Amino acid sequence: GDDPARHSLIDRLRKVGARQFAKMDSDKNGKVTKAEAVAAAETRFARADANKDGVLTQEELQSAARQRRPGKPPAPAAEQKQ
């Protein structure tokens, strides 16, 4: 049947996806090129790499997740390895 909580979660995920797409679409043409996706990934990596050594530790990933979502705990490590 209709589960309101499930629909709410789906709606939130769609909004998050739309925001992420808009962030990656740097020229705002409604499309994300490979170059735009790579640039977005490099930006996120650089932000998370707290000591700027070119390597991300689990602690750096968790810290970056907390900064993106203040007040919410980061997902367990098993969920982050997608």
Short mmCIF file of N, CA, C and O in Angstrom, two decimals, residues 11-63:
data_model
loop_
_atom_site.label_atom_id
_atom_site.label_comp_id
_atom_site.label_asym_id
_atom_site.label_seq_id
_atom_site.Cartn_x
_atom_site.Cartn_y
_atom_site.Cartn_z
N ASP A 11 10.79 11.46 -1.99
CA ASP A 11 10.76 12.89 -2.34
C ASP A 11 12.04 13.59 -1.91
O ASP A 11 12.61 14.39 -2.66
N ARG A 12 12.52 13.28 -0.69
CA ARG A 12 13.76 13.91 -0.22
C ARG A 12 14.95 13.48 -1.06
O ARG A 12 15.81 14.30 -1.40
N LEU A 13 15.00 12.20 -1.44
CA LEU A 13 16.10 11.73 -2.28
C LEU A 13 16.08 12.40 -3.65
O LEU A 13 17.13 12.74 -4.20
N ARG A 14 14.89 12.60 -4.20
CA ARG A 14 14.79 13.29 -5.49
C ARG A 14 15.30 14.72 -5.38
O ARG A 14 16.00 15.21 -6.27
N LYS A 15 14.95 15.39 -4.29
CA LYS A 15 15.41 16.78 -4.10
C LYS A 15 16.92 16.83 -3.95
O LYS A 15 17.57 17.71 -4.52
N VAL A 16 17.48 15.89 -3.19
CA VAL A 16 18.93 15.84 -3.03
C VAL A 16 19.58 15.59 -4.38
O VAL A 16 20.56 16.24 -4.75
N GLY A 17 19.05 14.65 -5.14
CA GLY A 17 19.59 14.35 -6.46
C GLY A 17 19.53 15.56 -7.38
O GLY A 17 20.48 15.84 -8.11
N ALA A 18 18.42 16.29 -7.33
CA ALA A 18 18.28 17.49 -8.16
C ALA A 18 19.30 18.55 -7.75
O ALA A 18 19.89 19.21 -8.61
N ARG A 19 19.52 18.70 -6.44
CA ARG A 19 20.51 19.69 -5.97
C ARG A 19 21.91 19.28 -6.41
O ARG A 19 22.70 20.13 -6.85
N GLN A 20 22.24 17.99 -6.28
CA GLN A 20 23.56 17.52 -6.70
C GLN A 20 23.77 17.71 -8.20
O GLN A 20 24.84 18.13 -8.64
N PHE A 21 22.73 17.41 -8.98
CA PHE A 21 22.81 17.60 -10.42
C PHE A 21 23.07 19.07 -10.74
O PHE A 21 23.94 19.41 -11.54
N ALA A 22 22.31 19.96 -10.08
CA ALA A 22 22.47 21.40 -10.33
C ALA A 22 23.87 21.88 -9.97
O ALA A 22 24.45 22.71 -10.67
N LYS A 23 24.44 21.33 -8.90
CA LYS A 23 25.81 21.71 -8.51
C LYS A 23 26.82 21.26 -9.57
O LYS A 23 27.77 21.98 -9.86
N MET A 24 26.62 20.08 -10.12
CA MET A 24 27.57 19.57 -11.12
C MET A 24 27.43 20.25 -12.46
O MET A 24 28.39 20.39 -13.19
N ASP A 25 26.22 20.70 -12.79
CA ASP A 25 25.94 21.33 -14.09
C ASP A 25 26.47 22.76 -14.08
O ASP A 25 25.73 23.72 -14.00
N SER A 26 27.78 22.90 -14.20
CA SER A 26 28.42 24.20 -14.02
C SER A 26 28.03 25.23 -15.08
O SER A 26 28.01 26.42 -14.80
N ASP A 27 27.70 24.79 -16.29
CA ASP A 27 27.30 25.76 -17.32
C ASP A 27 25.78 25.92 -17.40
O ASP A 27 25.26 26.63 -18.26
N LYS A 28 25.06 25.25 -16.50
CA LYS A 28 23.60 25.37 -16.36
C LYS A 28 22.84 25.12 -17.66
O LYS A 28 21.86 25.78 -17.95
N ASN A 29 23.29 24.10 -18.41
CA ASN A 29 22.60 23.77 -19.66
C ASN A 29 21.67 22.57 -19.52
O ASN A 29 21.13 22.08 -20.49
N GLY A 30 21.48 22.10 -18.26
CA GLY A 30 20.59 20.97 -18.03
C GLY A 30 21.22 19.62 -18.30
O GLY A 30 20.53 18.61 -18.29
N LYS A 31 22.52 19.60 -18.52
CA LYS A 31 23.25 18.35 -18.78
C LYS A 31 24.54 18.37 -17.97
O LYS A 31 25.10 19.44 -17.73
N VAL A 32 25.00 17.21 -17.57
CA VAL A 32 26.28 17.10 -16.86
C VAL A 32 27.23 16.31 -17.73
O VAL A 32 26.98 15.14 -18.05
N THR A 33 28.30 16.96 -18.15
CA THR A 33 29.32 16.29 -18.95
C THR A 33 30.25 15.50 -18.03
O THR A 33 30.27 15.72 -16.80
N LYS A 34 31.03 14.63 -18.61
CA LYS A 34 32.02 13.89 -17.83
C LYS A 34 32.98 14.88 -17.15
O LYS A 34 33.33 14.71 -15.98
N ALA A 35 33.37 15.91 -17.87
CA ALA A 35 34.29 16.91 -17.31
C ALA A 35 33.67 17.60 -16.10
O ALA A 35 34.35 17.85 -15.09
N GLU A 36 32.37 17.92 -16.17
CA GLU A 36 31.70 18.57 -15.03
C GLU A 36 31.61 17.60 -13.85
O GLU A 36 31.82 18.02 -12.70
N ALA A 37 31.33 16.34 -14.12
CA ALA A 37 31.24 15.35 -13.05
C ALA A 37 32.60 15.13 -12.39
O ALA A 37 32.69 15.06 -11.16
N VAL A 38 33.64 15.06 -13.19
CA VAL A 38 34.99 14.88 -12.66
C VAL A 38 35.39 16.11 -11.84
O VAL A 38 35.95 15.98 -10.74
N ALA A 39 35.09 17.29 -12.33
CA ALA A 39 35.42 18.52 -11.59
C ALA A 39 34.71 18.55 -10.24
O ALA A 39 35.30 18.92 -9.22
N ALA A 40 33.44 18.14 -10.22
CA ALA A 40 32.69 18.10 -8.97
C ALA A 40 33.30 17.10 -8.00
O ALA A 40 33.44 17.38 -6.80
N ALA A 41 33.70 15.94 -8.51
CA ALA A 41 34.32 14.92 -7.66
C ALA A 41 35.66 15.41 -7.12
O ALA A 41 35.98 15.21 -5.94
N GLU A 42 36.43 16.08 -7.96
CA GLU A 42 37.73 16.61 -7.51
C GLU A 42 37.53 17.68 -6.44
O GLU A 42 38.30 17.74 -5.47
N THR A 43 36.52 18.50 -6.58
CA THR A 43 36.22 19.53 -5.58
C THR A 43 35.85 18.88 -4.25
O THR A 43 36.35 19.29 -3.19
N ARG A 44 34.98 17.88 -4.29
CA ARG A 44 34.58 17.19 -3.06
C ARG A 44 35.77 16.50 -2.41
O ARG A 44 35.94 16.53 -1.19
N PHE A 45 36.62 15.87 -3.21
CA PHE A 45 37.80 15.19 -2.68
C PHE A 45 38.71 16.21 -2.00
O PHE A 45 39.16 16.00 -0.87
N ALA A 46 38.97 17.32 -2.67
CA ALA A 46 39.86 18.34 -2.12
C ALA A 46 39.31 18.90 -0.80
O ALA A 46 40.07 19.14 0.13
N ARG A 47 37.98 19.09 -0.73
CA ARG A 47 37.37 19.58 0.50
C ARG A 47 37.53 18.57 1.64
O ARG A 47 37.77 18.94 2.78
N ALA A 48 37.40 17.30 1.32
CA ALA A 48 37.47 16.25 2.34
C ALA A 48 38.91 15.97 2.79
O ALA A 48 39.14 15.55 3.92
N ASP A 49 39.89 16.22 1.92
CA ASP A 49 41.30 15.93 2.21
C ASP A 49 41.85 17.00 3.15
O ASP A 49 42.55 17.92 2.74
N ALA A 50 41.54 16.85 4.44
CA ALA A 50 41.85 17.89 5.44
C ALA A 50 43.33 18.23 5.50
O ALA A 50 43.70 19.39 5.65
N ASN A 51 44.22 17.23 5.40
CA ASN A 51 45.65 17.51 5.51
C ASN A 51 46.33 17.68 4.15
O ASN A 51 47.55 17.82 4.08
N LYS A 52 45.54 17.67 3.09
CA LYS A 52 46.02 17.93 1.72
C LYS A 52 47.17 17.02 1.31
O LYS A 52 48.09 17.43 0.60
N ASP A 53 47.07 15.73 1.70
CA ASP A 53 48.11 14.78 1.31
C ASP A 53 47.73 13.95 0.08
O ASP A 53 48.46 13.06 -0.33
N GLY A 54 46.57 14.24 -0.51
CA GLY A 54 46.14 13.52 -1.70
C GLY A 54 45.55 12.15 -1.40
O GLY A 54 45.32 11.37 -2.32
N VAL A 55 45.28 11.87 -0.13
CA VAL A 55 44.72 10.59 0.30
C VAL A 55 43.59 10.89 1.28
O VAL A 55 43.73 11.76 2.14
N LEU A 56 42.48 10.16 1.15
CA LEU A 56 41.38 10.31 2.11
C LEU A 56 41.39 9.15 3.09
O LEU A 56 41.45 8.00 2.68
N THR A 57 41.33 9.50 4.36
CA THR A 57 41.17 8.48 5.40
C THR A 57 39.69 8.38 5.75
O THR A 57 38.89 9.27 5.40
N GLN A 58 39.33 7.32 6.45
CA GLN A 58 37.95 7.16 6.91
C GLN A 58 37.56 8.35 7.79
O GLN A 58 36.44 8.86 7.69
N GLU A 59 38.48 8.82 8.62
CA GLU A 59 38.20 9.95 9.49
C GLU A 59 37.91 11.22 8.68
O GLU A 59 37.01 11.98 9.01
N GLU A 60 38.69 11.44 7.63
CA GLU A 60 38.45 12.62 6.78
C GLU A 60 37.09 12.52 6.10
O GLU A 60 36.37 13.53 6.00
N LEU A 61 36.74 11.33 5.62
CA LEU A 61 35.43 11.14 4.98
C LEU A 61 34.30 11.41 5.97
O LEU A 61 33.31 12.07 5.65
N GLN A 62 34.44 10.88 7.18
CA GLN A 62 33.41 11.09 8.19
C GLN A 62 33.30 12.55 8.58
O GLN A 62 32.21 13.08 8.74
N SER A 63 34.43 13.22 8.72
CA SER A 63 34.42 14.64 9.04
C SER A 63 33.76 15.45 7.94
O SER A 63 32.95 16.35 8.20
#
